[in-house]
Amino acid sequence: MSLEIPHRAKANGATASTKAVILVGGPSRGTRFRPLSLDLPKPLFEVAGHPIIWHCLTAIAKVPHIQEVCMIGYYDESVFRDFIKDSSKEFPQIKIVYLREYQALGTAGGLYHFRDAILKGRPERFFVLNADVCCSFPLNDMLKLFEDKDAEAVILGTRVTEDAASNFGCIVSDAHSKRVLHYVEKPESHISNLINCGVYLFSTDSIFPSIRSAIKKRTDRPRLLSYPSSENLESSFFQDDDEESKNSEVLRLEQDILSDMADSKQFYVHETKDFWRQIKTAGSAVPANALYLQKAWQSGSSELAAPSANILPPVFIHPTATVDPTAKIGPNVSIGPRVTVGPGVRIKEAIVLEDSEIKHDSCVLYSIIGWNSRVGAWARVEGTPTPVNSHTTSIVKNGVKVQSITILGKECGVGDEVRVQNCVCLPFKELKRDVANEVIM
Ligand code: GDD
């Protein structure tokens, strides 16, 4: 009879230690999140009442025995100081550190540059989460698959439509064993509709040697082409040049490492049937807000507003906001600190950011109202709903691609009785006439 020792369990019976890394990017990324990222780094933007990276951290905190989370990016150190201070109080069992790249090093370059920090304390494996995804982060299920298969890497996958698949990393796997057989980043032709969710679990023994051999390959055979990133795949009005794709030191997990891993390593995929979205454009914060609110509602979160005749759940209202009892709010609405909502207002599928004022009898639908903005009486600020399972927030109106979600940047004003429809409005604009399908600069 053979005695089976659980995979990866240490000989002395102690639990294998696990860390987590959140890839937060830097100021040259997230350009499609403008105009909102003009005033706040995207990872700190609040959906469902909390910064985007708080949702990652909360999921990590549910994995037993994780004691350290490294946020890796190339924003200035000061950017995450308050977030780390607040989160350290909220998750006292976890040490949270920010590791700053001296320049954009790519999704694998940052991991490799900070390998000593990641390896400190000798973790046997670590999660890597792209900060710009919204999902239920089934990390414990990934951990279970990792242990069951004695894996070197596990990737989180989800099914999308064939049309959408080529915007992501595509995975071909063995349905029975769940082994990844083939991986292609943003392929030109269709190979699979199982895509990379941007969440991984790597064995420390395996990932760093894989990155090292990718560096060696690079030195032996320098790359001629720039990388496809979704930042340069989908042209956008708000887009800058992708500085990272010009930087020859950049190493990307997706193109440089994962394809080779599929050939040679114990690489598995955990397919989630739960929700998953990218948070790329500013408009995509609205579906992310809705999905996280629904998750909070299902888990009975006490943070949400109590349902009533005028509160259609799920709704988050910050305790410092003032909402008139005759205003009808929800579903899927977040109202930020010190916001004032007047009588007779209707708000649905929207985010209203702090210090804004929504005057009486106005209507805000499928929209984001920027910090300190004002929506006049009887005004309408509205976007267009997109299909629930859609992975894009742009729609075609009169032959032109526009945002389905209306976004007002910081300190915008919408006059009384003015209608704003499918517009993106840069900060400090005063809208005194009706506008539709425009970028207001
Ligand atoms: N620290 C650091 N340094 N983070 C980075 C860097 C960098 O140089 N470059 C990107 N990131 C972070 C971004 O902030 C984001 O959280 C994540 O890494 C991935 O960003 P992109 O490189 O823009 O990739 P993508 O979003 O186009 O595609 C990736 O994610 C998809 C899922 O959302 C790929 O992994 C796809 O395969 C995947 O489907």
Coordinates of C-alpha atoms and ligand atoms in Angstrom, one line a residue:
M1 CA 0.0 0.0 0.0
S2 CA 1.4 3.4 -0.9
L3 CA 1.2 6.2 1.5
E4 CA 0.0 9.4 -0.3
I5 CA 1.4 12.6 1.0
P6 CA -0.7 15.6 -0.1
H7 CA 1.2 17.5 -2.9
R8 CA 3.3 20.4 -1.8
A9 CA 2.7 19.7 1.9
K10 CA 6.0 20.2 3.6
A11 CA 7.6 17.1 5.1
N12 CA 7.1 18.4 8.6
G13 CA 3.4 18.8 8.0
A14 CA 3.4 22.6 7.9
T15 CA 1.3 24.3 5.2
A16 CA 3.1 25.5 2.1
S17 CA 3.4 29.3 2.3
T18 CA 1.8 31.4 -0.3
K19 CA 2.1 35.1 -1.3
A20 CA 0.3 37.3 -3.7
V21 CA 1.3 40.0 -6.2
I22 CA -1.0 42.6 -7.7
L23 CA 0.2 44.1 -10.9
V24 CA -0.9 47.7 -10.8
G25 CA 0.8 49.2 -13.9
G26 CA 1.7 52.8 -13.9
P27 CA 0.7 56.3 -15.2
S28 CA 1.4 55.6 -18.8
R29 CA -1.1 52.7 -18.7
G30 CA -4.8 53.1 -18.2
T31 CA -5.1 55.8 -20.8
R32 CA -8.4 54.4 -21.9
F33 CA -9.7 55.1 -18.4
R34 CA -9.5 58.8 -19.1
P35 CA -11.0 61.2 -18.3
L36 CA -11.3 59.5 -14.9
S37 CA -7.6 58.6 -14.6
L38 CA -6.7 62.2 -15.2
D39 CA -7.6 62.8 -11.5
L40 CA -7.0 59.4 -9.9
P41 CA -4.8 56.4 -10.7
K42 CA -7.1 53.7 -12.1
P43 CA -6.4 51.1 -9.4
L44 CA -7.7 53.5 -6.8
F45 CA -10.9 54.3 -8.6
E46 CA -13.9 53.3 -6.5
V47 CA -16.4 50.7 -7.7
A48 CA -19.1 49.4 -5.3
G49 CA -17.8 51.8 -2.7
H50 CA -14.1 50.6 -2.7
P51 CA -11.0 51.1 -4.8
I52 CA -10.6 48.5 -7.6
I53 CA -7.5 47.0 -5.9
W54 CA -9.4 46.7 -2.6
H55 CA -11.5 44.0 -4.3
C56 CA -8.4 42.1 -5.2
L57 CA -7.0 42.4 -1.7
T58 CA -10.3 41.2 -0.2
A59 CA -10.2 38.1 -2.3
I60 CA -6.5 37.5 -1.4
A61 CA -7.4 37.9 2.3
K62 CA -9.7 34.9 2.0
V63 CA -6.9 32.5 1.1
P64 CA -5.6 30.9 4.3
H65 CA -2.1 31.6 5.4
I66 CA -1.3 34.5 3.0
Q67 CA 0.8 36.9 5.0
E68 CA 2.2 39.2 2.3
V69 CA 0.9 41.0 -0.7
C70 CA 3.3 42.9 -3.0
M71 CA 1.8 45.5 -5.2
I72 CA 4.1 46.0 -8.2
G73 CA 3.9 49.0 -10.5
Y74 CA 5.6 52.1 -11.6
Y75 CA 3.5 54.8 -10.1
D76 CA 5.2 57.1 -7.6
E77 CA 5.5 55.6 -4.1
S78 CA 3.2 58.2 -2.6
V79 CA 0.2 57.1 -4.7
F80 CA -0.6 54.0 -2.7
R81 CA 0.5 55.2 0.7
D82 CA -2.9 56.0 2.1
F83 CA -4.5 52.9 0.6
I84 CA -1.8 50.7 2.1
K85 CA -2.2 52.4 5.5
D86 CA -6.0 51.9 5.5
S87 CA -5.8 48.4 4.1
S88 CA -3.2 47.3 6.7
K89 CA -5.7 48.3 9.4
E90 CA -8.5 46.4 7.7
F91 CA -6.4 43.3 6.9
P92 CA -4.0 43.2 9.9
Q93 CA -2.9 39.7 9.2
I94 CA -1.4 40.7 5.8
K95 CA 1.7 42.8 5.2
I96 CA 1.1 45.0 2.2
V97 CA 4.1 46.4 0.3
Y98 CA 4.5 48.5 -2.8
L99 CA 7.4 47.7 -5.0
R100 CA 8.1 50.4 -7.6
E101 CA 9.7 49.6 -11.0
Y102 CA 12.1 52.3 -12.2
Q103 CA 10.3 52.1 -15.5
A104 CA 7.6 49.9 -17.1
L105 CA 9.2 46.4 -17.0
G106 CA 6.2 44.5 -18.3
T107 CA 4.0 41.9 -16.5
A108 CA 6.9 39.5 -16.0
G109 CA 9.8 42.0 -15.9
G110 CA 8.4 43.4 -12.6
L111 CA 8.1 40.0 -11.0
Y112 CA 11.7 39.2 -12.0
H113 CA 13.1 42.5 -10.9
F114 CA 11.6 42.0 -7.5
R115 CA 12.2 38.3 -7.2
D116 CA 14.2 38.6 -4.0
A117 CA 11.4 40.5 -2.3
I118 CA 8.9 37.9 -3.5
L119 CA 11.1 35.0 -2.4
K120 CA 11.7 36.4 1.0
G121 CA 10.2 34.1 3.6
R122 CA 10.6 31.2 1.1
P123 CA 7.0 31.0 -0.3
E124 CA 6.5 28.0 -2.4
R125 CA 3.9 29.6 -4.6
F126 CA 2.4 33.0 -5.3
F127 CA -0.7 34.4 -6.9
V128 CA -0.4 37.1 -9.6
L129 CA -3.5 39.3 -10.1
N130 CA -3.9 41.9 -12.9
A131 CA -5.3 44.9 -11.0
D132 CA -7.6 45.8 -13.9
V133 CA -9.9 42.8 -13.8
C134 CA -13.2 42.5 -11.9
C135 CA -14.2 39.0 -10.9
S136 CA -15.0 36.7 -8.0
F137 CA -11.3 35.7 -7.8
P138 CA -11.8 32.0 -7.0
L139 CA -8.3 31.8 -5.6
N140 CA -9.0 28.9 -3.2
D141 CA -10.3 26.8 -6.2
M142 CA -7.1 27.6 -8.1
L143 CA -5.1 26.6 -5.1
K144 CA -6.9 23.3 -4.9
L145 CA -6.3 22.5 -8.5
F146 CA -2.6 23.5 -8.0
E147 CA -2.3 21.0 -5.2
D148 CA -4.4 18.2 -6.8
K149 CA -2.3 18.3 -10.0
D150 CA 1.0 19.1 -8.3
A151 CA 1.1 22.0 -10.8
E152 CA 3.8 24.5 -11.6
A153 CA 1.3 27.0 -12.8
V154 CA -2.5 27.5 -12.8
I155 CA -4.2 30.2 -14.8
L156 CA -7.8 31.4 -14.3
G157 CA -9.8 31.1 -17.5
T158 CA -13.3 32.0 -18.7
R159 CA -15.4 31.5 -21.8
V160 CA -16.2 34.5 -24.0
T161 CA -17.8 34.8 -27.4
E162 CA -15.7 33.9 -30.5
D163 CA -15.7 37.6 -31.5
A164 CA -14.4 38.8 -28.2
A165 CA -11.7 36.1 -27.7
S166 CA -9.0 37.6 -29.9
N167 CA -8.8 40.6 -27.5
F168 CA -7.4 38.4 -24.8
G169 CA -4.9 35.6 -24.2
C170 CA -6.4 32.4 -25.6
I171 CA -6.0 29.0 -24.0
V172 CA -6.3 25.5 -25.5
S173 CA -6.7 22.9 -22.8
D174 CA -7.4 19.3 -22.3
A175 CA -11.1 19.3 -21.1
H176 CA -10.5 16.2 -19.0
S177 CA -7.1 16.8 -17.3
K178 CA -7.4 20.7 -17.4
R179 CA -3.9 20.9 -18.7
V180 CA -3.0 23.9 -20.8
L181 CA -1.8 22.5 -24.2
H182 CA -1.4 25.8 -26.1
Y183 CA -1.4 29.5 -25.2
V184 CA -1.5 32.4 -27.6
E185 CA -1.8 36.1 -26.6
K186 CA -4.4 38.0 -28.6
P187 CA -4.2 35.7 -31.6
E188 CA -5.0 37.0 -35.1
S189 CA -7.3 34.1 -35.9
H190 CA -9.6 32.1 -33.6
I191 CA -8.0 29.4 -31.6
S192 CA -10.2 29.1 -28.5
N193 CA -12.9 31.0 -26.6
L194 CA -11.4 30.0 -23.3
I195 CA -9.5 33.2 -22.3
N196 CA -6.9 34.3 -19.8
C197 CA -8.6 36.2 -16.9
G198 CA -5.3 37.8 -15.8
V199 CA -5.1 35.7 -12.5
Y200 CA -2.4 33.1 -12.0
L201 CA -0.8 30.9 -9.3
F202 CA 2.9 30.1 -9.9
S203 CA 5.3 27.8 -8.1
T204 CA 8.3 29.9 -7.1
D205 CA 10.6 27.0 -8.2
S206 CA 9.3 27.1 -11.7
I207 CA 8.4 30.6 -12.7
F208 CA 11.7 32.4 -12.1
P209 CA 13.7 29.8 -14.1
S210 CA 11.1 30.2 -16.9
I211 CA 11.5 34.0 -16.9
R212 CA 15.3 33.5 -16.8
S213 CA 15.2 31.3 -19.9
A214 CA 12.9 33.8 -21.6
I215 CA 15.6 36.5 -20.9
K216 CA 18.3 34.2 -22.3
K217 CA 16.2 33.6 -25.4
R218 CA 15.7 37.3 -25.8
T219 CA 19.4 37.9 -25.7
D220 CA 20.1 35.2 -28.2
R221 CA 17.3 36.3 -30.6
P222 CA 16.3 39.9 -30.1
R223 CA 12.7 40.7 -30.8
L224 CA 11.8 42.7 -33.9
L225 CA 8.2 43.4 -33.4
S226 CA 6.4 45.3 -30.7
Y227 CA 4.0 43.4 -28.5
P228 CA 0.2 43.5 -28.9
S229 CA -1.4 44.9 -25.8
S230 CA -5.1 45.8 -25.6
E231 CA -3.8 49.3 -25.1
N232 CA -2.7 49.4 -28.7
L233 CA -5.1 46.8 -30.2
E234 CA -8.2 49.0 -29.9
S235 CA -7.4 52.5 -31.1
S236 CA -8.9 55.1 -28.9
F237 CA -9.3 58.8 -28.8
F238 CA -7.8 58.8 -25.3
Q239 CA -4.8 56.7 -26.0
D240 CA -1.2 57.6 -25.7
D241 CA 1.7 55.7 -27.4
D242 CA 2.4 52.5 -25.5
E243 CA 5.7 53.4 -23.9
E244 CA 6.1 49.8 -22.7
S245 CA 6.0 48.3 -26.2
K246 CA 9.0 50.4 -27.2
N247 CA 11.0 49.5 -24.2
S248 CA 13.4 46.6 -25.1
E249 CA 13.8 45.6 -21.4
V250 CA 10.1 44.7 -21.1
L251 CA 9.3 41.1 -20.4
R252 CA 5.7 40.0 -20.7
L253 CA 4.3 37.1 -18.9
E254 CA 1.8 36.4 -21.7
Q255 CA 4.0 36.5 -24.8
D256 CA 7.4 35.6 -23.3
I257 CA 6.5 33.0 -20.7
L258 CA 3.1 31.4 -20.9
S259 CA 3.3 30.0 -24.4
D260 CA 6.5 28.2 -23.5
M261 CA 5.0 27.0 -20.2
A262 CA 2.2 25.3 -22.1
D263 CA 4.8 23.3 -24.0
S264 CA 7.0 22.2 -21.2
K265 CA 5.4 22.7 -17.7
Q266 CA 2.7 21.3 -15.5
F267 CA 0.4 24.2 -16.5
Y268 CA -3.3 23.9 -15.7
V269 CA -6.4 26.1 -16.2
H270 CA -9.2 26.6 -13.7
E271 CA -12.3 27.7 -15.7
T272 CA -14.6 30.0 -13.8
K273 CA -18.3 30.1 -14.5
D274 CA -18.7 33.2 -12.3
F275 CA -18.6 36.8 -13.5
W276 CA -15.4 38.3 -15.1
R277 CA -14.8 41.6 -16.8
Q278 CA -11.8 43.8 -17.7
I279 CA -11.7 47.3 -16.3
K280 CA -10.1 49.1 -19.2
T281 CA -12.2 52.0 -20.4
A282 CA -13.8 54.4 -17.9
G283 CA -17.2 53.1 -19.0
S284 CA -16.2 49.6 -18.0
A285 CA -16.3 50.8 -14.3
V286 CA -20.1 50.8 -14.6
P287 CA -20.5 47.0 -15.3
A288 CA -17.7 46.3 -12.7
N289 CA -19.6 48.4 -10.2
A290 CA -22.8 46.4 -10.9
L291 CA -21.0 43.0 -10.6
Y292 CA -19.3 43.9 -7.3
L293 CA -22.5 45.3 -5.9
Q294 CA -24.4 42.2 -6.9
K295 CA -21.7 40.1 -5.2
A296 CA -22.0 42.2 -2.1
W297 CA -25.8 41.9 -2.2
Q298 CA -25.6 38.1 -2.5
S299 CA -23.3 37.8 0.4
G300 CA -25.6 39.9 2.6
S301 CA -23.1 42.8 3.0
S302 CA -24.2 45.3 5.6
E303 CA -22.5 48.1 3.7
L304 CA -25.4 48.3 1.2
A305 CA -28.4 50.5 1.5
A306 CA -31.5 48.8 2.9
P307 CA -34.1 48.1 0.1
S308 CA -37.3 50.2 0.2
A309 CA -39.9 51.5 -2.2
N310 CA -37.3 53.9 -3.5
I311 CA -34.1 51.9 -3.1
L312 CA -33.9 49.1 -5.6
P313 CA -31.0 46.9 -4.5
P314 CA -28.1 46.6 -4.8
V315 CA -27.2 50.2 -4.0
F316 CA -24.2 51.6 -2.1
I317 CA -24.7 55.0 -0.4
H318 CA -21.8 56.5 1.5
P319 CA -22.8 57.4 5.0
T320 CA -21.9 61.0 4.4
A321 CA -24.1 61.4 1.3
T322 CA -27.6 63.0 1.5
V323 CA -30.2 61.4 -0.5
D324 CA -33.8 62.8 -0.6
P325 CA -36.3 60.0 0.4
T326 CA -38.3 60.7 -2.8
A327 CA -35.3 60.0 -5.0
K328 CA -35.5 56.5 -6.7
I329 CA -32.1 54.8 -6.7
G330 CA -31.0 51.5 -8.2
P331 CA -30.3 48.9 -9.2
N332 CA -26.5 48.9 -9.4
V333 CA -25.7 52.4 -8.1
S334 CA -22.9 53.7 -6.0
I335 CA -23.1 57.1 -4.4
G336 CA -19.9 58.6 -3.0
P337 CA -19.0 60.7 0.0
R338 CA -20.8 64.0 0.6
V339 CA -23.0 63.6 -2.6
T340 CA -26.4 65.4 -2.5
V341 CA -29.3 63.9 -4.3
G342 CA -32.4 66.1 -4.5
P343 CA -36.1 65.2 -4.5
G344 CA -37.6 63.3 -7.5
V345 CA -34.3 62.2 -8.9
R346 CA -33.9 58.9 -10.7
I347 CA -30.5 57.1 -10.7
K348 CA -29.9 53.7 -12.2
E349 CA -26.7 51.8 -13.2
A350 CA -24.4 54.6 -12.3
I351 CA -21.6 55.8 -10.2
V352 CA -21.8 59.3 -8.6
L353 CA -18.5 60.4 -7.3
E354 CA -17.8 62.4 -4.1
D355 CA -19.0 66.0 -3.6
S356 CA -21.3 65.9 -6.6
E357 CA -24.8 67.4 -6.6
I358 CA -27.8 65.9 -8.4
K359 CA -30.5 68.4 -8.4
H360 CA -34.2 67.7 -8.2
D361 CA -36.2 65.8 -10.8
S362 CA -33.1 64.9 -12.9
C363 CA -32.2 61.6 -14.2
V364 CA -28.8 59.8 -14.3
L365 CA -28.7 56.4 -16.1
Y366 CA -25.8 54.3 -17.3
S367 CA -23.4 57.1 -16.4
I368 CA -20.5 58.2 -14.2
I369 CA -20.7 61.6 -12.6
G370 CA -17.2 62.9 -11.8
W371 CA -16.0 64.4 -8.5
N372 CA -17.6 67.7 -7.5
S373 CA -19.9 67.8 -10.6
R374 CA -23.4 69.3 -10.8
V375 CA -26.4 67.9 -12.6
G376 CA -29.1 70.5 -13.0
A377 CA -32.8 70.2 -12.2
W378 CA -34.9 68.2 -14.8
A379 CA -31.6 67.4 -16.6
R380 CA -31.0 63.9 -18.1
V381 CA -27.5 62.3 -18.2
E382 CA -27.7 59.0 -19.8
G383 CA -25.8 56.2 -21.6
T384 CA -27.0 53.1 -23.4
P385 CA -27.3 49.7 -21.8
T386 CA -25.0 47.0 -23.4
P387 CA -25.8 43.3 -23.3
V388 CA -25.1 41.8 -19.9
N389 CA -22.3 39.5 -21.2
S390 CA -20.7 42.1 -23.5
H391 CA -16.9 42.7 -23.1
T392 CA -17.0 46.1 -24.7
T393 CA -18.4 49.4 -23.5
S394 CA -18.4 51.1 -26.9
I395 CA -21.4 51.1 -29.3
V396 CA -21.9 52.3 -32.9
K397 CA -24.2 55.3 -33.2
N398 CA -24.8 57.0 -36.6
G399 CA -21.8 55.0 -37.9
V400 CA -19.5 56.4 -35.2
K401 CA -18.0 54.4 -32.3
V402 CA -19.0 56.0 -29.0
Q403 CA -19.0 55.1 -25.4
S404 CA -22.2 53.4 -24.3
I405 CA -21.7 54.9 -20.9
T406 CA -21.8 58.7 -20.4
I407 CA -18.9 60.0 -18.3
L408 CA -18.6 63.4 -16.8
G409 CA -15.0 64.2 -15.7
K410 CA -14.2 66.1 -12.5
E411 CA -16.1 69.4 -11.8
C412 CA -18.4 69.3 -14.8
G413 CA -21.8 71.1 -14.8
V414 CA -24.9 70.1 -16.7
G415 CA -27.5 72.9 -16.9
D416 CA -31.1 72.6 -15.9
E417 CA -33.2 70.6 -18.4
V418 CA -30.1 69.8 -20.5
R419 CA -29.9 66.2 -22.0
V420 CA -26.5 64.6 -22.3
Q421 CA -26.5 61.2 -24.1
N422 CA -23.6 58.8 -24.8
C423 CA -20.9 61.5 -24.2
V424 CA -17.5 61.6 -22.6
C425 CA -16.9 65.0 -21.1
L426 CA -13.5 66.2 -20.0
P427 CA -13.1 67.9 -16.6
F428 CA -14.4 71.4 -15.8
K429 CA -16.8 71.6 -18.8
E430 CA -20.2 73.4 -18.5
L431 CA -22.9 71.8 -20.7
K432 CA -25.6 74.3 -21.4
R433 CA -27.2 72.6 -24.5
D434 CA -28.3 69.1 -25.3
V435 CA -25.4 66.9 -26.6
A436 CA -25.3 63.3 -27.9
N437 CA -22.5 60.9 -29.0
E438 CA -19.7 63.4 -28.5
V439 CA -16.4 63.7 -26.7
I440 CA -16.6 67.1 -25.1
M441 CA -13.1 68.7 -24.9
Ligands
GDD1 N1 3.9 46.4 -12.6 C1 3.6 46.4 -13.9 N2 4.5 46.8 -14.8 N3 2.3 46.1 -14.2 C2 2.0 46.2 -15.5 C3 2.9 46.5 -16.5 C4 4.3 46.8 -16.1 O1 5.1 47.2 -16.9 N4 2.3 46.4 -17.7 C5 1.0 46.1 -17.5 N5 0.8 45.9 -16.2 C6 -0.4 45.5 -15.5 C7 -1.6 46.4 -15.9 O2 -1.7 47.4 -15.0 C8 -2.7 45.3 -15.8 O3 -3.2 45.2 -14.4 C9 -2.1 44.0 -16.2 O4 -0.7 44.2 -15.9 C10 -2.3 43.6 -17.6 O5 -2.1 44.7 -18.4 P1 -1.8 44.7 -20.0 O6 -0.4 44.5 -20.2 O7 -2.4 46.0 -20.5 O8 -2.5 43.5 -20.6 P2 -4.0 43.3 -21.2 O9 -4.9 43.8 -20.2 O10 -4.0 43.9 -22.6 O11 -4.1 41.7 -21.3 C11 -3.8 40.9 -20.2 O12 -4.9 40.8 -19.4 C12 -6.1 40.1 -20.0 C13 -7.1 39.9 -19.0 O13 -7.6 41.1 -18.6 C14 -3.3 39.6 -20.7 O14 -2.9 38.9 -19.6 C15 -4.4 38.9 -21.5 O15 -4.0 37.6 -21.8 C16 -5.6 38.7 -20.6 O16 -6.7 38.1 -21.3

